[in-house]
């Protein structure tokens, strides 16, 4: 069995890109995996992330800043 990621031509378009959404509010960002996935799928709009847990917040900052 092959997963859809192994066949990118079968992937539906990212809805944020398809509908030209220019602002993503990521509430409960955890460590930023939702934003990272959307960026990998072509989303170029602005992102505002909220994460109330201090440890996850620090990890998110580190992950999204590339450090």
Backbone atoms as SQL, in Angstrom:
CREATE TABLE atoms (id INTEGER PRIMARY KEY, chain TEXT, resi INTEGER, resn TEXT, atom TEXT, x REAL, y REAL, z REAL);
INSERT INTO atoms VALUES
  (1, 'A', 1, 'UNK', 'N', 0.838, -1.189, 0.000),
  (2, 'A', 1, 'UNK', 'CA', 0.000, 0.000, 0.000),
  (3, 'A', 1, 'UNK', 'C', 0.872, 1.237, 0.000),
  (4, 'A', 2, 'UNK', 'N', 0.605, 2.171, -0.873),
  (5, 'A', 2, 'UNK', 'CA', 1.359, 3.422, -0.971),
  (6, 'A', 2, 'UNK', 'C', 0.520, 4.555, -0.378),
  (7, 'A', 3, 'UNK', 'N', 1.182, 5.413, 0.386),
  (8, 'A', 3, 'UNK', 'CA', 0.475, 6.550, 0.962),
  (9, 'A', 3, 'UNK', 'C', 0.366, 7.660, -0.085),
  (10, 'A', 4, 'UNK', 'N', -0.596, 8.557, 0.062),
  (11, 'A', 4, 'UNK', 'CA', -0.745, 9.652, -0.903),
  (12, 'A', 4, 'UNK', 'C', 0.510, 10.515, -1.054),
  (13, 'A', 5, 'UNK', 'N', 1.314, 10.665, 0.012),
  (14, 'A', 5, 'UNK', 'CA', 2.526, 11.481, -0.094),
  (15, 'A', 5, 'UNK', 'C', 3.508, 10.917, -1.122),
  (16, 'A', 6, 'UNK', 'N', 3.427, 9.617, -1.375),
  (17, 'A', 6, 'UNK', 'CA', 4.319, 9.014, -2.356),
  (18, 'A', 6, 'UNK', 'C', 3.843, 9.272, -3.781),
  (19, 'A', 7, 'UNK', 'N', 2.659, 9.811, -3.927),
  (20, 'A', 7, 'UNK', 'CA', 2.099, 10.165, -5.231),
  (21, 'A', 7, 'UNK', 'C', 1.606, 11.613, -5.180),
  (22, 'A', 8, 'UNK', 'N', 2.529, 12.578, -5.228),
  (23, 'A', 8, 'UNK', 'CA', 2.116, 13.984, -5.067),
  (24, 'A', 8, 'UNK', 'C', 1.096, 14.441, -6.101),
  (25, 'A', 9, 'UNK', 'N', 1.096, 13.838, -7.285),
  (26, 'A', 9, 'UNK', 'CA', 0.133, 14.242, -8.302),
  (27, 'A', 9, 'UNK', 'C', -1.302, 13.897, -7.891),
  (28, 'A', 10, 'UNK', 'N', -1.463, 12.992, -6.923),
  (29, 'A', 10, 'UNK', 'CA', -2.789, 12.619, -6.445),
  (30, 'A', 10, 'UNK', 'C', -3.231, 13.447, -5.242),
  (31, 'A', 11, 'UNK', 'N', -2.317, 14.247, -4.707),
  (32, 'A', 11, 'UNK', 'CA', -2.641, 15.087, -3.554),
  (33, 'A', 11, 'UNK', 'C', -3.614, 16.187, -3.972),
  (34, 'A', 12, 'UNK', 'N', -4.671, 16.413, -3.208),
  (35, 'A', 12, 'UNK', 'CA', -5.520, 17.573, -3.495),
  (36, 'A', 12, 'UNK', 'C', -4.729, 18.840, -3.199),
  (37, 'A', 13, 'UNK', 'N', -5.049, 19.951, -3.845),
  (38, 'A', 13, 'UNK', 'CA', -4.313, 21.181, -3.571),
  (39, 'A', 13, 'UNK', 'C', -4.527, 21.632, -2.125),
  (40, 'A', 14, 'UNK', 'N', -3.539, 22.283, -1.586),
  (41, 'A', 14, 'UNK', 'CA', -3.674, 22.831, -0.233),
  (42, 'A', 14, 'UNK', 'C', -4.824, 23.845, -0.251),
  (43, 'A', 15, 'UNK', 'N', -5.819, 23.692, 0.622),
  (44, 'A', 15, 'UNK', 'CA', -6.979, 24.594, 0.594),
  (45, 'A', 15, 'UNK', 'C', -6.611, 26.053, 0.862),
  (46, 'A', 16, 'UNK', 'N', -5.577, 26.291, 1.676),
  (47, 'A', 16, 'UNK', 'CA', -5.172, 27.671, 1.935),
  (48, 'A', 16, 'UNK', 'C', -4.626, 28.329, 0.674),
  (49, 'A', 17, 'UNK', 'N', -3.872, 27.559, -0.101),
  (50, 'A', 17, 'UNK', 'CA', -3.325, 28.062, -1.365),
  (51, 'A', 17, 'UNK', 'C', -4.444, 28.189, -2.390),
  (52, 'A', 18, 'UNK', 'N', -5.255, 27.154, -2.513),
  (53, 'A', 18, 'UNK', 'CA', -6.339, 27.122, -3.505),
  (54, 'A', 18, 'UNK', 'C', -7.299, 28.299, -3.332),
  (55, 'A', 19, 'UNK', 'N', -7.645, 28.606, -2.082),
  (56, 'A', 19, 'UNK', 'CA', -8.608, 29.683, -1.808),
  (57, 'A', 19, 'UNK', 'C', -7.926, 31.033, -1.561),
  (58, 'A', 20, 'UNK', 'N', -6.623, 31.100, -1.790),
  (59, 'A', 20, 'UNK', 'CA', -5.837, 32.332, -1.667),
  (60, 'A', 20, 'UNK', 'C', -5.980, 32.979, -0.290),
  (61, 'A', 21, 'UNK', 'N', -5.919, 32.163, 0.743),
  (62, 'A', 21, 'UNK', 'CA', -5.959, 32.648, 2.122),
  (63, 'A', 21, 'UNK', 'C', -4.620, 33.311, 2.410),
  (64, 'A', 22, 'UNK', 'N', -4.641, 34.520, 2.961),
  (65, 'A', 22, 'UNK', 'CA', -3.379, 35.223, 3.195),
  (66, 'A', 22, 'UNK', 'C', -3.031, 35.384, 4.672),
  (67, 'A', 23, 'UNK', 'N', -3.857, 34.836, 5.566),
  (68, 'A', 23, 'UNK', 'CA', -3.566, 34.897, 6.997),
  (69, 'A', 23, 'UNK', 'C', -4.007, 33.590, 7.653),
  (70, 'A', 24, 'UNK', 'N', -3.080, 32.932, 8.309),
  (71, 'A', 24, 'UNK', 'CA', -3.347, 31.681, 9.014),
  (72, 'A', 24, 'UNK', 'C', -3.187, 31.930, 10.505),
  (73, 'A', 25, 'UNK', 'N', -4.245, 31.686, 11.274),
  (74, 'A', 25, 'UNK', 'CA', -4.184, 31.757, 12.729),
  (75, 'A', 25, 'UNK', 'C', -4.038, 30.335, 13.248),
  (76, 'A', 26, 'UNK', 'N', -2.900, 30.046, 13.839),
  (77, 'A', 26, 'UNK', 'CA', -2.625, 28.707, 14.361),
  (78, 'A', 26, 'UNK', 'C', -2.766, 28.760, 15.879),
  (79, 'A', 27, 'UNK', 'N', -3.955, 28.428, 16.358),
  (80, 'A', 27, 'UNK', 'CA', -4.256, 28.505, 17.781),
  (81, 'A', 27, 'UNK', 'C', -3.967, 27.136, 18.405),
  (82, 'A', 28, 'UNK', 'N', -3.089, 27.133, 19.400),
  (83, 'A', 28, 'UNK', 'CA', -2.623, 25.878, 19.975),
  (84, 'A', 28, 'UNK', 'C', -1.547, 25.306, 19.072),
  (85, 'A', 29, 'UNK', 'N', -0.556, 26.109, 18.753),
  (86, 'A', 29, 'UNK', 'CA', 0.442, 25.787, 17.731),
  (87, 'A', 29, 'UNK', 'C', 1.311, 24.586, 18.069),
  (88, 'A', 30, 'UNK', 'N', 1.360, 24.203, 19.357),
  (89, 'A', 30, 'UNK', 'CA', 2.211, 23.110, 19.773),
  (90, 'A', 30, 'UNK', 'C', 3.637, 23.436, 19.359),
  (91, 'A', 31, 'UNK', 'N', 4.273, 22.625, 18.510),
  (92, 'A', 31, 'UNK', 'CA', 5.651, 22.918, 18.099),
  (93, 'A', 31, 'UNK', 'C', 5.726, 23.378, 16.642),
  (94, 'A', 32, 'UNK', 'N', 4.598, 23.792, 16.068),
  (95, 'A', 32, 'UNK', 'CA', 4.608, 24.401, 14.741),
  (96, 'A', 32, 'UNK', 'C', 4.433, 23.447, 13.578),
  (97, 'A', 33, 'UNK', 'N', 4.053, 22.194, 13.832),
  (98, 'A', 33, 'UNK', 'CA', 3.970, 21.225, 12.749),
  (99, 'A', 33, 'UNK', 'C', 2.917, 21.571, 11.699),
  (100, 'A', 34, 'UNK', 'N', 1.813, 22.207, 12.090),
  (101, 'A', 34, 'UNK', 'CA', 0.778, 22.575, 11.119),
  (102, 'A', 34, 'UNK', 'C', 1.296, 23.640, 10.155),
  (103, 'A', 35, 'UNK', 'N', 1.998, 24.629, 10.696),
  (104, 'A', 35, 'UNK', 'CA', 2.562, 25.684, 9.857),
  (105, 'A', 35, 'UNK', 'C', 3.629, 25.106, 8.924),
  (106, 'A', 36, 'UNK', 'N', 4.482, 24.266, 9.451),
  (107, 'A', 36, 'UNK', 'CA', 5.548, 23.661, 8.644),
  (108, 'A', 36, 'UNK', 'C', 4.939, 22.866, 7.484),
  (109, 'A', 37, 'UNK', 'N', 3.918, 22.078, 7.765),
  (110, 'A', 37, 'UNK', 'CA', 3.267, 21.280, 6.714),
  (111, 'A', 37, 'UNK', 'C', 2.659, 22.177, 5.638),
  (112, 'A', 38, 'UNK', 'N', 1.987, 23.242, 6.062),
  (113, 'A', 38, 'UNK', 'CA', 1.380, 24.146, 5.080),
  (114, 'A', 38, 'UNK', 'C', 2.433, 24.875, 4.261),
  (115, 'A', 39, 'UNK', 'N', 3.535, 25.252, 4.868),
  (116, 'A', 39, 'UNK', 'CA', 4.630, 25.881, 4.116),
  (117, 'A', 39, 'UNK', 'C', 5.189, 24.908, 3.079),
  (118, 'A', 40, 'UNK', 'N', 5.330, 23.655, 3.455),
  (119, 'A', 40, 'UNK', 'CA', 5.833, 22.640, 2.518),
  (120, 'A', 40, 'UNK', 'C', 4.873, 22.430, 1.355),
  (121, 'A', 41, 'UNK', 'N', 3.599, 22.736, 1.580),
  (122, 'A', 41, 'UNK', 'CA', 2.583, 22.574, 0.534),
  (123, 'A', 41, 'UNK', 'C', 2.352, 23.872, -0.246),
  (124, 'A', 42, 'UNK', 'N', 3.198, 24.873, -0.024),
  (125, 'A', 42, 'UNK', 'CA', 3.137, 26.070, -0.852),
  (126, 'A', 42, 'UNK', 'C', 2.469, 27.280, -0.251),
  (127, 'A', 43, 'UNK', 'N', 2.030, 27.222, 1.004),
  (128, 'A', 43, 'UNK', 'CA', 1.404, 28.385, 1.615),
  (129, 'A', 43, 'UNK', 'C', 2.453, 29.449, 1.887),
  (130, 'A', 44, 'UNK', 'N', 2.232, 30.665, 1.367),
  (131, 'A', 44, 'UNK', 'CA', 3.195, 31.754, 1.517),
  (132, 'A', 44, 'UNK', 'C', 2.655, 32.922, 2.336),
  (133, 'A', 45, 'UNK', 'N', 1.423, 32.801, 2.818),
  (134, 'A', 45, 'UNK', 'CA', 0.797, 33.902, 3.544),
  (135, 'A', 45, 'UNK', 'C', 1.363, 34.096, 4.944),
  (136, 'A', 46, 'UNK', 'N', 0.823, 35.104, 5.601),
  (137, 'A', 46, 'UNK', 'CA', 1.237, 35.438, 6.969),
  (138, 'A', 46, 'UNK', 'C', 0.694, 34.388, 7.936),
  (139, 'A', 47, 'UNK', 'N', 1.460, 34.122, 8.998),
  (140, 'A', 47, 'UNK', 'CA', 1.050, 33.171, 10.030),
  (141, 'A', 47, 'UNK', 'C', 1.159, 33.839, 11.390),
  (142, 'A', 48, 'UNK', 'N', 0.111, 33.693, 12.186),
  (143, 'A', 48, 'UNK', 'CA', 0.136, 34.131, 13.581),
  (144, 'A', 48, 'UNK', 'C', -0.161, 32.890, 14.416),
  (145, 'A', 49, 'UNK', 'N', 0.823, 32.498, 15.244),
  (146, 'A', 49, 'UNK', 'CA', 0.694, 31.284, 16.049),
  (147, 'A', 49, 'UNK', 'C', 0.528, 31.631, 17.520),
  (148, 'A', 50, 'UNK', 'N', -0.327, 30.892, 18.188),
  (149, 'A', 50, 'UNK', 'CA', -0.557, 31.041, 19.620),
  (150, 'A', 50, 'UNK', 'C', -0.273, 29.702, 20.294),
  (151, 'A', 51, 'UNK', 'N', 0.567, 29.720, 21.321),
  (152, 'A', 51, 'UNK', 'CA', 0.839, 28.504, 22.085),
  (153, 'A', 51, 'UNK', 'C', 0.999, 28.877, 23.549),
  (154, 'A', 52, 'UNK', 'N', 0.063, 28.434, 24.409),
  (155, 'A', 52, 'UNK', 'CA', 0.106, 28.821, 25.816),
  (156, 'A', 52, 'UNK', 'C', 1.119, 28.051, 26.669),
  (157, 'A', 53, 'UNK', 'N', 1.564, 26.883, 26.238),
  (158, 'A', 53, 'UNK', 'CA', 2.492, 26.098, 27.055),
  (159, 'A', 53, 'UNK', 'C', 3.926, 26.561, 26.816),
  (160, 'A', 54, 'UNK', 'N', 4.624, 26.997, 27.858),
  (161, 'A', 54, 'UNK', 'CA', 5.958, 27.594, 27.686),
  (162, 'A', 54, 'UNK', 'C', 6.966, 26.697, 26.975),
  (163, 'A', 55, 'UNK', 'N', 7.017, 25.414, 27.303),
  (164, 'A', 55, 'UNK', 'CA', 7.990, 24.530, 26.657),
  (165, 'A', 55, 'UNK', 'C', 7.704, 24.373, 25.171),
  (166, 'A', 56, 'UNK', 'N', 6.443, 24.162, 24.841),
  (167, 'A', 56, 'UNK', 'CA', 6.070, 24.022, 23.429),
  (168, 'A', 56, 'UNK', 'C', 6.307, 25.339, 22.687),
  (169, 'A', 57, 'UNK', 'N', 6.029, 26.456, 23.342),
  (170, 'A', 57, 'UNK', 'CA', 6.265, 27.772, 22.733),
  (171, 'A', 57, 'UNK', 'C', 7.735, 27.945, 22.368),
  (172, 'A', 58, 'UNK', 'N', 8.626, 27.612, 23.288),
  (173, 'A', 58, 'UNK', 'CA', 10.059, 27.741, 23.015),
  (174, 'A', 58, 'UNK', 'C', 10.483, 26.819, 21.878),
  (175, 'A', 59, 'UNK', 'N', 9.965, 25.595, 21.854),
  (176, 'A', 59, 'UNK', 'CA', 10.280, 24.671, 20.762),
  (177, 'A', 59, 'UNK', 'C', 9.767, 25.211, 19.427),
  (178, 'A', 60, 'UNK', 'N', 8.573, 25.805, 19.436),
  (179, 'A', 60, 'UNK', 'CA', 7.995, 26.370, 18.222),
  (180, 'A', 60, 'UNK', 'C', 8.874, 27.496, 17.704),
  (181, 'A', 61, 'UNK', 'N', 9.276, 28.390, 18.576),
  (182, 'A', 61, 'UNK', 'CA', 10.145, 29.501, 18.163),
  (183, 'A', 61, 'UNK', 'C', 11.424, 28.973, 17.540),
  (184, 'A', 62, 'UNK', 'N', 12.008, 27.967, 18.167),
  (185, 'A', 62, 'UNK', 'CA', 13.262, 27.389, 17.680),
  (186, 'A', 62, 'UNK', 'C', 13.033, 26.722, 16.306),
  (187, 'A', 63, 'UNK', 'N', 11.966, 25.927, 16.192),
  (188, 'A', 63, 'UNK', 'CA', 11.689, 25.209, 14.952),
  (189, 'A', 63, 'UNK', 'C', 11.410, 26.157, 13.788),
  (190, 'A', 64, 'UNK', 'N', 10.622, 27.184, 14.031),
  (191, 'A', 64, 'UNK', 'CA', 10.211, 28.069, 12.939),
  (192, 'A', 64, 'UNK', 'C', 11.263, 29.120, 12.599),
  (193, 'A', 65, 'UNK', 'N', 12.209, 29.354, 13.500),
  (194, 'A', 65, 'UNK', 'CA', 13.264, 30.315, 13.179),
  (195, 'A', 65, 'UNK', 'C', 14.440, 29.630, 12.505),
  (196, 'A', 66, 'UNK', 'N', 14.432, 28.294, 12.491),
  (197, 'A', 66, 'UNK', 'CA', 15.506, 27.554, 11.836),
  (198, 'A', 66, 'UNK', 'C', 16.758, 27.416, 12.669),
  (199, 'A', 67, 'UNK', 'N', 16.687, 27.698, 13.948),
  (200, 'A', 67, 'UNK', 'CA', 17.865, 27.611, 14.823),
  (201, 'A', 67, 'UNK', 'C', 17.923, 26.275, 15.521);
